[in-house]
Structure formats: C-alpha cells, structure tokens
Amino acid sequence: MALLAGVYLADCFNYLTSPGAGLTFRVEGRSGDLRVTTGPYSFDPWLGYVIVKDVKVRGEAGDLMASAEELRVGFPYNPASKGPVWDAWARGVWVGLERDSEGHFSFLDYLPEPTDEPSDQAYRVRVDELSVGLTDRAGGEVWSRTVRVSNLDAEGVGDLFVAVGEIAIEGSSGSFLAKVRSGAPGKVLASAQLRQVELSEVIRRLQVTPELAEFDLLRGFQVGRLVADGDLNLAFGEDPSASFVGDLIGEQPVWQEYGLDRLTFRGSIGESGAAGYATARSRGASSEGRIELSWGEESRLQFWGKASLSDSASLPPFLARHVPGGWSFQGAVFRGPVVWTDREGLHAGGEAEVRQFAVGDVDAADLRLQLSAATDKWALRVSSGSVEGAKLEGRADFDATSRAISGGFKLAGLDLARVPALHGVEDVFGSVDSEGLLSGTIEAPVVSVRSEGLLGLTLSSTSVRMGAVQLAGTYQGDRIRIDRFLAADGFGVFSATGRIGLSDGSISGTLLASGVDISVLYEGLSGTASSLLEISGTLDDPQYRGRLEAFSTEFADQGAPLISADIEGDLGTLRAKSWTVLRGASRLEGDLVLDFDSRQVSGAMRGPSLEVGDLLGPDYSGALMLVSGSISGTLDSPAVSGSLAGRNLVARGTRIDSLSAQVDLS
C-alpha cells in the first residue's frame, strides 16, 4: 500500500511540473466579461510559482485588450507581513487602452464592482517590458501612440501601493522615471523625473481633448519643439491636480498673436498658475526676468525684468499695429514690470532707453524715458535725450482707441541748420531754445512751438547775423504756420508771419524790416532801409515783392537822403522798379537789376529835375534834365552814361544859357 501511495504522489508531481494544456476562463465585469486564454503552463513546486506562456485577454466582442509572452504567479510567504504575498512577474506585456469620442475608456466597463470591504492582501508585480497601445478618439480625431515602460516594479497591501518604472512615449525624445502610489482614500499620486523629454506632440494632443479644449491658456498655442527637464507630479481622484518643477525650452512657440523664436523657463507650474525665471528671443527682440502666470476665471501674466528690441521691425504685432508709418527706432531697452490679463489687456510701467528714434525727417538719439502703458493708453516722460543735436525733455500721452496725442517738450540748443524744414537751405544758421505743446492724433499731429535764440543769414556770400530771434508757430497737416517772427540786432528789426509747406518746401508770408543797416548787406553802401515784402516761392528758392525805402544813403562819395523803390527778386537777384532818389530839389528815377553773387548792376534812369547845386555844391546853380541814362558795371566799379540838357546855369559865376551833353562816368 505504501508503494502504491508513493507511485501516486510521484505521478501527481510529474503532472504539475510538466507543461499542461492551455487554459480558457472568463472574468465577470460591470457590463461584460473578459475572456482569458493561455498557452502551456507549468508549476515550480520548490518556489511555489505557476508559469504561464502566451496570455491573452479579450473583451466581450473578441477584441484583444492585453497580452503577455510569459507570466509567473505565486504566493510566497513574507515574514514581514506574516502571511502570503501575491507575487507576479511578466515580460513582453502589451496593454491596449482605447478612449471613445466622448472621452470614456473602454476598459472601465470590465472592472469589477467596487466594494467597501478593506483588503490586507500584500502583493508585488514586476514587468520587464510593457507596451501600452493608446488610441484616443476624443476631440474628433484619432491619436495613436505607443508608451513603453521598462523595469516596472509595483508592490502594496490592499488599497495601498507604489509603482516605479522607466517610461518612453512614441514621438517624444527622451524617457523619464515615473512613480505611482496611493494617497488619501480615493486618490492616486504620480510623479515623474523628466530628463530632456520632448513634449510638443503631447501638447498638440491635449489641445483637442474634451478636458482641455476650452482651457484659454492652451487655445491658440503652438510650439515647434518643447523639451522638459524636471519633476512632474500628478494627483488623480476627486480633486485632481498637476505640478511641474524644472526647466522648459520651447522653440518657435506661438500663443495667439505672440510669437517667439525661443523660450526658456525655470520654475514651477501648478494647476492654477506658474512662476519662475524666463528668457525669450524673437526677430531681434529678447527679454529675461521673473514671470508669474495664473489662469482660471481670469488669465493673468506678470513680468519683472528687461526687454530689448533691436529695431522697430522687431516689435510684436500687438504693439506694431499702434505705430504709424514713418516712425522707426533702433536699440530700445525696457526695464520694469509688465502685467497682462485677458480682461484688461496690457499694463506696463518702468524705464526705457532708445538709442535712435525717427519720425519722418526728425531724428532723436539717446532717449531715456519713463513709460506707463495700458492696452489703450500710453504715457511717456522723456528725462533726457536729443533731437537733431538739441537737448530734449518732454512728455507725451497716447490714446490707442482714438489715436489722440497730447503732451509737451523742451529743446535746448537746436541748430537751425539741422531743422528738417530747413534741410538744404544753406543760407540759414543759428541756434534756438524751444518749447512746445502736442495735440491732435498720431496720423495728424498738431505741434505748437515757441522759440528764442540767435539767427543768421548768408547773403551774397556774406554771413549776416540777425541777432536775437523769437518765433511762435504751429505745425499741422504737413505745414508750419508762423504766427510770430521777430529778430532784432544792430543790423535791424525784422518781423514776419507766414506758412511753410514741408512736403513741397513752399513758403508764403509777409516780412517787415525796419532800421536795416545797408552796409552789412552790401560793401560800399551805407545808410538804413525799411521794407515791407510779400514772400513766396520755396525754401530753396524764395521770392519776394514789395516796397523799399532807404534813408541817408551814401555810395561812391554820393549821398541821397531818400531812396524808394518797388522791388522784387530772390536770394540771387534784386530788381528795383520805379525807383526814386531825392536829394534836395533833385529827383532821379529809373529801373535797376542787381546780381548779388557777381555784384553786377544794370538798368535805366532819367532825371526830370536835377539841381546842379545839389549835385556839385554851392558854386553851381540851375536845373538839369537827364533825358536818358543807363547804369552798368558792378557795385565796386559802376558806370553811368546818359544825355544831359539844361538852361540858365551858373558855374562859379559864369552864366550858361543852355547846355546839351553826353556824359560817361565810371
């Protein structure tokens, strides 16, 4: 009998240790059964493990949900827990996870009904190679990726567990060590050590998932490449949460209308916001500083740091659209806080520096500014800088909605030769101090200016200082209106009003000159003159027409108490029409043309009444008539010729009844 019993036990032992036929059984789920099939299996009696090959798990419709090349399961005794431990090891495991268009995972239908009974069963699961085939149809498009997990190790007791594994996602460079553990009742905690993991593909998928499709921060966000290096923490359950601490590097990120070439971030990101240090570069623009970002009912971004722009072409679109044509700058730097919210838009305040700034033909340099900006209102305070070489101080306020501007400025030491309205006019020189007011709009500004300083002109190659000058005028609509011009010196007093067209250089106005010292204008002449002139033409070629009166004039040892003429001309030529010279009872009249550059003179004259005594002195008396005459030569060497006639003349006591002569004088 003992022999028979021994033979029976040996036969049972051989049955358990030899490969057996495959198994098929069902596992009951919530809304369907799982069908499990296996290949050959064996039992290790020494270790107490069942070893199963080729395990497959199929759903109700026969679809493959999971598989394993080899599975080893046992219940070894654990001295620490003083009981058996459910221990499993597997390799070559594949799990399929599929989510439908409504965001529901199919495997949830096969989970057993939850129970309130606590479990104290200890367990440990190790998987050498795990592949998860993820198919997500949520969001209206199919997204399929493979997630590979190596060296997965999980252990726990009842509802308490911890799992660790190395994870790599198809389409993302790099891998990361992940850890999942149980937390408070009903909560699961996960963490991952990301090391140079590329996440742009994941971000693009999250944007179309139902859970995040309405998330404002992700809406309109695109990125060419996003690399993460840091610690990711997730919580699942009733109050899910997520956080990240580490570095993010984004290439070609675009959010709505804000685009960058490269963005780096070092800090933390949580479920309600982010905080850290960021740097950004884009098309000649760069920024760096502390950044805080929050989202929820209101999205809010705060930045404290420095932003640089190489030129106006590097302005982001949301700022560039407020800059009118003809405005440009180079080398701009801003330091200070910037706040943006989705409700109120942009707010900024701080200090700015601009190396060069231009509005049309006006150039400014080395500007230091105090900037206060909102989405639709901007304010600038210029503490120092220069415009066309003059020191600048000022302020300007801008309303982006109405495009209205207002403000004021002061300029010290403005070189008139550098004023854009006088570019190319080499005959004007001097320096003034100015102050003005700004109004109107960006497209149609109005600038009212008052200036004081020194003014000079170059006439006939001679520099003439007009002395102290006062000017009041208004720039509007491409024109300068001169409301008041006054220049006074020993040279004379000048006042004027008029208009200057900046686009065509046209000028028009009235000039009044009084007490002008003629000797300053023309060498060889002396006396004073007054004139009222109408000005026209252009800045390059001004024309004048009016009336001239000269007093106590002397030329070539000849004097004339009064000379009057209707004159016209330009900077190179003077034409005197119907000029009249009075000396005592003598009267001489005619027409004259004077070329300032060559000093050439030409013209005709006549003398209806010439008292000889007025011309030759008290030893002579009687009246002459210059029937016809002409003037030629230069101011330095004039020539006069003409026909004289006279009656009843006395020359040093000698009576002459009549006289007729041809006279040539030089």
XYZ file of C-alpha atoms in Angstrom:
666
model
C 0.000 0.000 0.000
C 2.813 2.338 0.850
C 4.365 1.574 -2.505
C 1.106 2.388 -4.327
C 0.780 5.659 -2.437
C 4.318 6.632 -3.354
C 3.717 5.899 -7.016
C 0.515 8.027 -6.972
C 2.255 11.020 -5.389
C 5.098 10.781 -7.922
C 2.570 10.763 -10.761
C 0.825 13.906 -9.373
C 4.162 15.625 -9.010
C 5.080 14.886 -12.624
C 1.695 16.256 -13.802
C 2.188 19.596 -12.057
C 5.789 20.030 -13.183
C 5.184 19.112 -16.823
C 3.745 21.549 -19.397
C -0.007 21.417 -19.366
C -2.624 22.288 -21.943
C -3.692 25.915 -22.324
C -6.432 27.358 -20.129
C -9.517 29.370 -21.026
C -11.727 31.106 -18.457
C -13.914 34.195 -18.064
C -13.749 37.091 -15.608
C -17.035 38.834 -14.850
C -17.041 42.651 -15.200
C -19.533 45.501 -14.741
C -21.020 45.408 -18.232
C -19.310 42.449 -19.828
C -16.988 39.502 -19.337
C -13.301 39.262 -20.097
C -12.099 36.107 -21.862
C -8.639 34.955 -20.772
C -6.673 32.340 -22.701
C -3.213 30.943 -22.047
C -0.663 28.754 -23.724
C 1.207 25.955 -21.948
C 1.803 26.350 -18.216
C 3.948 24.705 -15.568
C 4.375 24.663 -11.807
C 7.577 25.138 -9.837
C 6.969 23.190 -6.610
C 10.128 24.377 -4.959
C 9.315 28.090 -5.332
C 5.553 27.767 -5.447
C 5.001 29.591 -8.737
C 2.771 28.903 -11.723
C 4.446 29.858 -15.019
C 2.121 30.600 -17.934
C 3.032 31.297 -21.565
C 1.188 33.352 -24.177
C -1.526 35.001 -22.058
C -4.253 36.929 -23.891
C -7.180 38.955 -22.555
C -10.074 39.752 -24.878
C -13.174 41.848 -24.495
C -16.824 40.948 -24.962
C -16.528 41.430 -28.751
C -13.331 39.428 -29.001
C -11.037 42.444 -29.268
C -7.570 41.970 -27.812
C -7.140 44.124 -24.703
C -3.899 42.757 -23.220
C -1.287 40.072 -23.745
C 1.894 38.722 -22.147
C 4.593 36.451 -23.505
C 5.223 34.954 -20.081
C 3.567 35.318 -16.685
C 4.740 33.911 -13.362
C 2.415 33.998 -10.342
C 2.940 32.728 -6.823
C 2.093 33.192 -3.166
C 5.382 33.037 -1.238
C 5.403 33.583 2.500
C 6.525 37.050 3.643
C 7.946 37.126 7.181
C 7.410 40.879 7.404
C 3.658 40.621 6.846
C 3.473 37.144 8.423
C 1.437 35.878 5.519
C 1.492 35.015 1.835
C 2.279 37.649 -0.779
C 0.602 37.604 -4.178
C 3.682 37.868 -6.386
C 3.639 38.259 -10.174
C 6.346 38.671 -12.791
C 5.803 39.199 -16.505
C 7.640 40.025 -19.657
C 6.570 41.033 -23.154
C 3.365 42.619 -21.879
C 1.104 44.632 -24.158
C -1.967 46.570 -22.976
C -4.408 48.356 -25.259
C -6.142 51.472 -23.963
C -8.858 52.983 -26.111
C -10.910 56.096 -25.423
C -14.020 56.886 -27.451
C -15.112 60.277 -28.812
C -16.960 61.011 -25.553
C -13.767 60.603 -23.516
C -14.662 57.181 -22.000
C -12.034 54.426 -21.628
C -13.392 51.030 -22.681
C -11.500 49.020 -20.027
C -13.542 50.725 -17.289
C -16.565 48.658 -18.371
C -14.799 45.440 -17.336
C -13.664 46.465 -13.872
C -15.427 44.666 -11.023
C -17.949 46.484 -8.942
C -16.236 48.443 -6.168
C -16.542 47.079 -2.664
C -16.272 48.743 0.699
C -14.605 45.716 2.250
C -10.983 46.527 3.101
C -8.226 44.242 1.889
C -4.982 43.413 3.612
C -3.584 41.255 0.839
C 0.073 42.026 0.131
C 1.240 41.875 -3.445
C 4.146 42.624 -5.740
C 4.169 42.950 -9.554
C 7.254 43.180 -11.757
C 7.163 43.673 -15.525
C 10.369 43.701 -17.540
C 8.835 45.024 -20.752
C 5.450 46.749 -21.011
C 3.969 48.398 -24.107
C 0.755 50.404 -23.878
C -1.045 50.990 -27.173
C -3.047 54.178 -26.664
C -5.823 55.060 -29.106
C -7.691 58.257 -28.298
C -10.710 59.282 -30.372
C -11.729 62.154 -28.115
C -11.740 65.591 -29.654
C -12.894 64.491 -33.091
C -9.624 62.999 -34.331
C -7.793 59.725 -33.766
C -4.471 59.852 -31.921
C -2.498 56.623 -31.622
C 0.777 56.287 -29.751
C 2.782 53.580 -28.012
C 4.005 54.106 -24.450
C 6.843 51.798 -23.403
C 7.579 51.006 -19.754
C 10.700 49.129 -18.717
C 11.536 47.648 -15.321
C 8.092 48.253 -13.853
C 8.036 47.342 -10.165
C 4.853 47.662 -8.081
C 4.043 46.483 -4.578
C 1.443 47.170 -1.938
C -1.056 45.962 0.613
C -4.752 46.260 -0.119
C -5.502 49.723 -1.474
C -2.032 50.986 -0.621
C 0.567 50.612 -3.342
C 3.612 52.107 -5.014
C 4.869 51.526 -8.583
C 8.077 52.643 -10.329
C 9.108 52.352 -13.980
C 11.036 53.923 -16.853
C 8.636 55.400 -19.462
C 9.177 56.442 -23.086
C 6.432 57.880 -25.343
C 6.456 57.339 -29.092
C 7.150 60.615 -30.910
C 8.865 62.178 -27.887
C 12.617 62.121 -27.426
C 13.978 61.070 -24.066
C 12.483 58.954 -21.297
C 11.589 59.501 -17.671
C 11.410 57.602 -14.414
C 7.823 57.528 -13.152
C 6.430 56.647 -9.739
C 2.776 55.996 -8.900
C 1.485 55.483 -5.354
C -1.708 55.571 -3.386
C -2.547 58.660 -1.417
C -5.536 59.573 0.663
C -8.585 57.346 0.227
C -9.753 57.544 -3.369
C -6.627 59.333 -4.533
C -3.639 58.242 -6.613
C -0.390 60.197 -6.774
C 2.081 60.053 -9.664
C 5.485 61.633 -10.158
C 7.989 61.590 -12.998
C 11.584 62.678 -13.354
C 11.651 64.164 -16.860
C 15.077 64.357 -18.457
C 15.159 66.169 -21.828
C 11.733 64.829 -22.783
C 10.175 66.305 -25.943
C 6.503 67.161 -25.318
C 5.292 69.169 -28.317
C 3.320 66.200 -29.681
C 1.660 65.696 -26.302
C 0.747 69.392 -26.078
C -0.872 69.314 -29.501
C -2.952 66.325 -28.418
C -4.031 67.908 -25.143
C -5.386 70.923 -27.017
C -8.145 68.844 -28.642
C -9.079 66.671 -25.674
C -12.501 67.458 -24.160
C -10.974 68.155 -20.748
C -8.640 70.916 -22.011
C -10.176 72.118 -25.277
C -11.776 75.078 -23.502
C -8.661 75.932 -21.488
C -7.851 79.528 -22.545
C -4.122 79.185 -21.995
C -3.816 76.284 -24.457
C -6.198 77.749 -27.016
C -4.228 79.187 -29.926
C -0.909 77.811 -28.591
C 1.565 76.179 -30.971
C 5.148 75.101 -30.470
C 7.677 73.598 -32.842
C 9.591 71.785 -30.090
C 9.095 71.673 -26.325
C 11.670 69.969 -24.083
C 11.074 69.383 -20.363
C 13.686 68.647 -17.716
C 12.331 68.447 -14.185
C 9.875 66.790 -11.823
C 6.233 66.257 -12.772
C 3.648 65.482 -10.078
C 0.053 64.408 -10.729
C -2.870 63.606 -8.453
C -5.907 61.596 -9.614
C -9.201 61.268 -7.807
C -11.868 63.605 -6.554
C -9.561 66.654 -6.618
C -7.099 66.081 -9.472
C -4.039 68.295 -9.681
C -0.787 68.641 -11.592
C 2.502 70.433 -10.997
C 5.929 70.676 -12.607
C 9.207 71.974 -11.207
C 12.169 72.323 -13.547
C 13.167 73.667 -16.944
C 11.165 74.079 -20.145
C 12.687 75.001 -23.505
C 10.333 75.901 -26.338
C 11.329 76.555 -29.939
C 9.024 78.543 -32.245
C 6.274 78.920 -29.628
C 3.234 80.927 -30.711
C 0.314 81.919 -28.498
C -2.477 83.804 -30.250
C -0.590 86.725 -31.872
C 2.525 86.489 -29.684
C 5.297 84.527 -31.410
C 8.872 83.774 -30.318
C 11.897 82.018 -31.735
C 12.914 80.502 -28.397
C 11.519 80.493 -24.863
C 13.151 79.080 -21.739
C 11.521 78.759 -18.327
C 12.935 77.662 -14.991
C 10.454 77.415 -12.163
C 7.233 75.723 -11.175
C 3.895 75.133 -12.881
C 0.756 74.200 -10.959
C -2.903 73.676 -11.666
C -3.661 77.384 -11.175
C -0.510 79.060 -12.451
C 3.233 79.175 -12.946
C 6.144 81.136 -11.507
C 9.826 81.283 -12.335
C 12.530 82.899 -14.434
C 12.043 83.130 -18.190
C 14.044 84.233 -21.220
C 12.668 84.835 -24.702
C 14.111 85.665 -28.131
C 12.382 86.603 -31.368
C 13.396 88.543 -34.527
C 15.808 90.940 -32.864
C 13.811 91.017 -29.626
C 14.788 89.473 -26.302
C 13.571 89.536 -22.717
C 14.504 87.992 -19.403
C 13.149 88.221 -15.897
C 10.814 86.909 -13.248
C 7.448 85.730 -14.545
C 4.202 84.733 -12.841
C 1.256 83.295 -14.718
C -2.176 82.414 -13.379
C -5.289 81.080 -15.042
C -8.826 80.339 -14.034
C -11.672 82.825 -14.186
C -9.083 85.363 -15.347
C -5.781 84.675 -17.083
C -3.019 86.901 -15.750
C 0.668 87.283 -16.624
C 3.151 89.362 -14.616
C 6.737 90.003 -15.691
C 9.533 91.835 -13.906
C 12.699 92.194 -15.909
C 14.309 93.526 -19.053
C 13.156 93.561 -22.673
C 15.283 94.626 -25.664
C 14.360 95.422 -29.265
C 17.000 95.847 -31.951
C 14.729 97.983 -34.160
C 11.093 98.821 -34.902
C 10.772 95.794 -37.211
C 11.173 93.528 -34.164
C 8.071 94.914 -32.422
C 5.472 92.225 -31.680
C 2.257 92.600 -33.693
C 0.121 93.739 -30.751
C 2.416 96.776 -30.373
C 3.382 97.293 -34.020
C -0.211 97.973 -35.056
C -0.224 101.129 -32.917
C 2.919 102.581 -34.561
C 2.149 104.895 -37.520
C 4.061 104.814 -40.770
C 7.195 106.906 -40.855
C 8.098 106.101 -37.232
C 11.166 103.965 -36.563
C 13.711 103.264 -33.823
C 16.865 101.304 -33.092
C 18.281 99.928 -29.860
C 15.352 100.055 -27.397
C 15.604 98.619 -23.866
C 12.797 98.463 -21.269
C 13.183 97.636 -17.574
C 10.220 97.255 -15.282
C 7.008 95.335 -14.622
C 4.548 94.212 -17.285
C 1.075 92.879 -16.455
C -1.343 91.272 -18.921
C -4.854 89.990 -18.257
C -7.396 88.620 -20.685
C -9.923 91.161 -19.400
C -7.904 94.362 -19.221
C -5.089 93.643 -21.668
C -1.576 95.019 -21.246
C -0.223 97.282 -18.493
C 3.428 98.261 -18.145
C 5.487 100.797 -16.246
C 9.201 101.343 -15.999
C 12.269 102.886 -17.571
C 13.206 102.715 -21.228
C 16.197 103.710 -23.325
C 16.167 104.280 -27.090
C 19.426 104.736 -28.985
C 17.855 106.231 -32.130
C 14.309 107.322 -32.919
C 12.930 108.953 -36.065
C 9.599 110.480 -37.055
C 9.781 111.343 -40.728
C 12.861 113.548 -41.112
C 13.176 114.311 -37.382
C 15.936 112.310 -35.666
C 16.251 111.786 -31.919
C 19.027 109.973 -30.054
C 19.940 108.597 -26.619
C 16.446 108.913 -25.171
C 15.791 107.983 -21.537
C 12.100 107.523 -20.826
C 9.647 106.782 -18.076
C 6.960 104.580 -19.627
C 3.454 103.918 -18.388
C 1.337 101.844 -20.752
C -2.079 100.235 -20.776
C -3.868 98.440 -23.572
C -5.364 101.647 -24.965
C -3.447 104.414 -23.160
C 0.272 105.166 -23.178
C 2.271 107.831 -21.356
C 5.919 108.785 -21.955
C 8.141 111.062 -19.911
C 11.463 111.944 -21.566
C 14.033 112.727 -18.883
C 16.959 113.174 -21.284
C 17.912 112.804 -24.920
C 18.472 114.881 -28.024
C 16.579 115.876 -31.174
C 18.763 116.939 -34.092
C 21.530 117.540 -31.550
C 19.391 119.623 -29.159
C 18.789 118.520 -25.565
C 15.266 117.171 -25.111
C 12.841 116.914 -22.213
C 9.146 116.252 -22.549
C 6.082 114.133 -22.132
C 3.510 112.536 -24.417
C 0.203 110.757 -23.806
C -1.373 108.480 -26.398
C -4.885 107.010 -26.606
C -4.794 103.905 -28.792
C -8.560 103.916 -29.299
C -8.969 107.484 -30.557
C -5.306 107.755 -31.664
C -5.216 111.127 -29.860
C -1.932 112.500 -28.506
C -1.156 115.266 -26.030
C 1.944 116.498 -24.274
C 4.766 118.999 -24.324
C 8.513 119.274 -24.830
C 11.569 121.494 -24.399
C 14.579 121.697 -26.709
C 17.812 123.450 -25.772
C 20.451 124.462 -28.315
C 18.680 123.465 -31.538
C 20.952 124.049 -34.536
C 18.770 125.637 -37.226
C 20.891 124.064 -39.937
C 19.647 120.653 -38.690
C 15.947 121.528 -38.668
C 14.280 119.248 -41.259
C 12.213 122.122 -42.679
C 15.472 123.939 -43.471
C 17.435 120.958 -44.851
C 19.262 122.043 -47.980
C 18.869 125.740 -47.148
C 22.496 126.676 -46.593
C 21.735 130.373 -46.118
C 20.236 129.967 -42.623
C 22.263 129.368 -39.473
C 21.892 129.880 -35.745
C 20.682 128.210 -32.575
C 17.424 128.426 -30.607
C 15.782 127.073 -27.476
C 12.230 125.841 -27.987
C 9.251 124.614 -26.041
C 6.034 123.265 -27.445
C 2.709 121.532 -26.959
C 1.435 118.376 -28.687
C -2.175 117.700 -29.683
C -4.159 116.106 -32.492
C -3.696 112.462 -33.433
C -0.785 110.217 -34.330
C -1.700 110.439 -38.008
C -2.427 114.198 -37.886
C -0.397 115.737 -35.045
C -0.522 119.403 -34.110
C 2.649 120.923 -32.616
C 2.653 124.476 -31.255
C 6.165 125.864 -30.722
C 7.765 128.943 -29.182
C 11.476 129.521 -29.780
C 14.124 132.042 -28.775
C 17.742 132.243 -29.851
C 20.133 133.633 -32.436
C 19.577 133.696 -36.201
C 21.859 134.394 -39.138
C 21.633 134.517 -42.938
C 24.148 134.257 -45.729
C 23.544 136.922 -48.387
C 25.864 137.411 -51.335
C 28.491 135.161 -49.695
C 28.341 137.357 -46.597
C 27.210 135.983 -43.246
C 24.731 138.330 -41.644
C 23.768 137.882 -38.011
C 20.198 138.947 -37.471
C 20.669 138.690 -33.713
C 18.137 137.683 -31.116
C 15.127 135.944 -32.593
C 11.696 134.994 -31.254
C 9.420 132.575 -33.052
C 5.927 131.252 -32.404
C 4.272 128.838 -34.781
C 2.233 125.693 -35.292
C 2.870 122.507 -37.249
C -0.293 120.902 -38.607
C -1.177 118.910 -41.669
C 2.283 118.936 -43.269
C 2.545 122.709 -42.889
C 4.166 125.116 -40.486
C 2.260 128.272 -39.676
C 4.458 131.126 -38.437
C 2.316 133.202 -36.107
C 5.109 135.459 -34.945
C 8.709 136.024 -36.014
C 10.821 138.803 -34.542
C 14.573 139.337 -34.959
C 16.369 142.407 -33.610
C 20.010 143.486 -33.536
C 22.182 146.421 -34.587
C 21.593 145.145 -38.106
C 17.872 145.965 -37.894
C 14.477 144.774 -36.754
C 12.586 142.085 -38.677
C 9.104 140.674 -38.118
C 7.185 138.159 -40.186
C 4.178 135.866 -40.424
C 3.554 133.102 -42.933
C 3.366 129.430 -43.829
C 5.860 126.731 -44.845
C 4.878 123.547 -46.681
C 7.074 120.645 -45.607
C 6.309 118.284 -48.471
C 6.958 120.746 -51.297
C 9.023 123.350 -49.410
C 6.622 126.125 -50.392
C 6.599 129.368 -48.429
C 4.257 132.332 -48.223
C 4.010 135.273 -45.872
C 4.837 138.867 -45.068
C 8.165 140.316 -43.902
C 8.570 143.750 -42.339
C 12.113 145.116 -41.974
C 12.985 148.453 -40.381
C 16.207 150.220 -39.476
C 18.281 147.811 -41.572
C 21.955 148.757 -41.808
C 22.664 148.591 -45.548
C 26.427 148.491 -45.049
C 26.076 144.998 -43.551
C 24.374 143.772 -46.699
C 26.453 145.423 -49.427
C 30.003 146.650 -49.108
C 30.358 150.241 -50.324
C 26.836 151.227 -49.369
C 25.794 152.952 -46.190
C 22.519 154.095 -44.707
C 19.423 152.496 -43.302
C 16.463 150.909 -45.022
C 12.944 149.700 -44.302
C 10.841 147.356 -46.360
C 7.505 145.563 -46.443
C 7.700 142.386 -48.533
C 5.380 139.595 -49.616
C 7.296 136.288 -49.573
C 6.552 133.350 -51.900
C 8.339 130.501 -53.693
C 10.152 127.722 -51.836
C 12.729 127.421 -49.093
C 15.372 126.639 -51.691
C 14.285 129.473 -53.973
C 12.381 132.172 -52.051
C 10.804 135.051 -53.957
C 9.924 138.497 -52.594
C 7.979 141.511 -53.771
C 7.263 144.784 -52.010
C 8.337 148.311 -51.179
C 11.794 149.507 -50.115
C 12.761 152.854 -48.606
C 16.346 153.837 -47.791
C 17.472 156.830 -45.791
C 20.785 158.760 -45.636
C 22.290 156.503 -48.267
C 25.826 157.059 -49.483
C 27.612 155.337 -52.332
C 30.759 156.326 -54.244
C 31.011 159.601 -52.333
C 27.464 160.449 -53.308
C 24.632 160.663 -50.847
C 20.875 160.517 -51.088
C 18.628 161.427 -48.167
C 15.815 159.253 -49.538
C 15.587 156.350 -51.950
C 12.339 154.477 -52.573
C 11.533 151.632 -54.941
C 9.171 148.799 -55.742
C 11.351 145.720 -55.543
C 11.151 142.018 -56.332
C 13.626 139.185 -56.636
C 15.175 136.187 -54.930
C 18.309 135.335 -52.960
C 20.455 135.953 -56.031
C 18.834 138.941 -57.735
C 17.227 142.262 -56.822
C 15.016 144.086 -59.321
C 14.087 147.662 -58.409
C 11.230 149.118 -60.430
C 10.285 152.778 -60.447
C 12.992 153.629 -58.009
C 13.295 157.255 -56.971
C 16.223 159.127 -55.457
C 15.582 162.501 -53.804
C 18.363 164.902 -52.859
C 17.293 168.425 -52.064
C 15.178 169.593 -55.003
C 16.739 166.983 -57.310
C 14.903 163.866 -58.386
C 16.319 160.839 -60.156
C 14.266 157.780 -61.122
C 14.552 154.581 -63.121
C 14.826 150.767 -63.038
C 17.691 148.625 -61.727
C 18.780 144.971 -61.621
C 21.432 143.783 -59.141
C 23.063 140.332 -59.108
C 24.235 139.606 -55.547
C 26.821 136.943 -56.390
C 28.614 138.837 -59.194
C 27.627 142.311 -57.861
C 26.711 143.250 -61.447
C 24.272 146.147 -61.887
C 22.287 147.199 -64.917
C 19.369 149.489 -65.567
C 17.999 152.714 -66.973
C 17.375 156.064 -65.360
C 16.132 159.572 -66.032
C 16.253 162.821 -64.160
C 13.335 165.210 -64.833
C 14.687 167.695 -62.289
C 18.324 167.867 -61.213
C 19.507 170.904 -59.247
C 23.174 171.452 -60.114
C 23.851 172.845 -56.657
C 22.568 169.641 -55.046
C 24.966 167.630 -57.174
C 28.101 169.854 -57.402
C 27.896 172.205 -54.463
C 27.052 175.897 -53.718
C 29.249 177.279 -56.539
C 26.767 175.864 -59.019
C 23.128 176.614 -59.659
C 20.425 175.940 -62.220
C 18.472 172.906 -63.348
C 19.498 169.951 -65.486
C 17.470 167.198 -67.061
C 18.801 163.708 -67.584
C 16.992 162.914 -70.774
C 18.090 159.271 -70.772
C 20.701 157.305 -68.948
C 21.949 153.835 -68.105
C 23.801 152.071 -65.318
C 26.221 149.165 -65.811
C 29.322 147.625 -64.274
C 29.476 146.406 -60.687
C 28.761 147.834 -57.313
C 32.518 148.177 -56.833
C 33.022 149.860 -60.244
C 29.761 151.224 -61.600
C 29.469 153.012 -64.954
C 26.856 155.690 -65.735
C 26.142 157.193 -69.126
C 23.422 159.495 -70.394
C 22.294 162.645 -72.182
C 22.024 165.911 -70.199
C 20.223 169.139 -71.098
C 19.858 172.382 -69.175
C 19.130 176.156 -69.254
C 20.148 179.208 -67.232
C 23.014 177.540 -65.460
C 25.643 179.269 -63.292
C 29.005 177.682 -62.794
C 31.311 179.554 -60.375
C 29.909 182.941 -61.507
C 29.710 182.073 -65.207
C 26.257 182.058 -66.757
C 25.375 179.358 -69.232
C 22.175 179.940 -71.174
C 21.817 176.360 -72.393
C 23.655 173.047 -72.183
C 23.466 169.760 -74.017
C 25.971 166.980 -73.319
C 26.643 163.235 -73.440
C 28.072 162.086 -70.120
C 30.027 158.890 -69.306
C 31.106 158.343 -65.687
C 32.948 155.404 -64.127
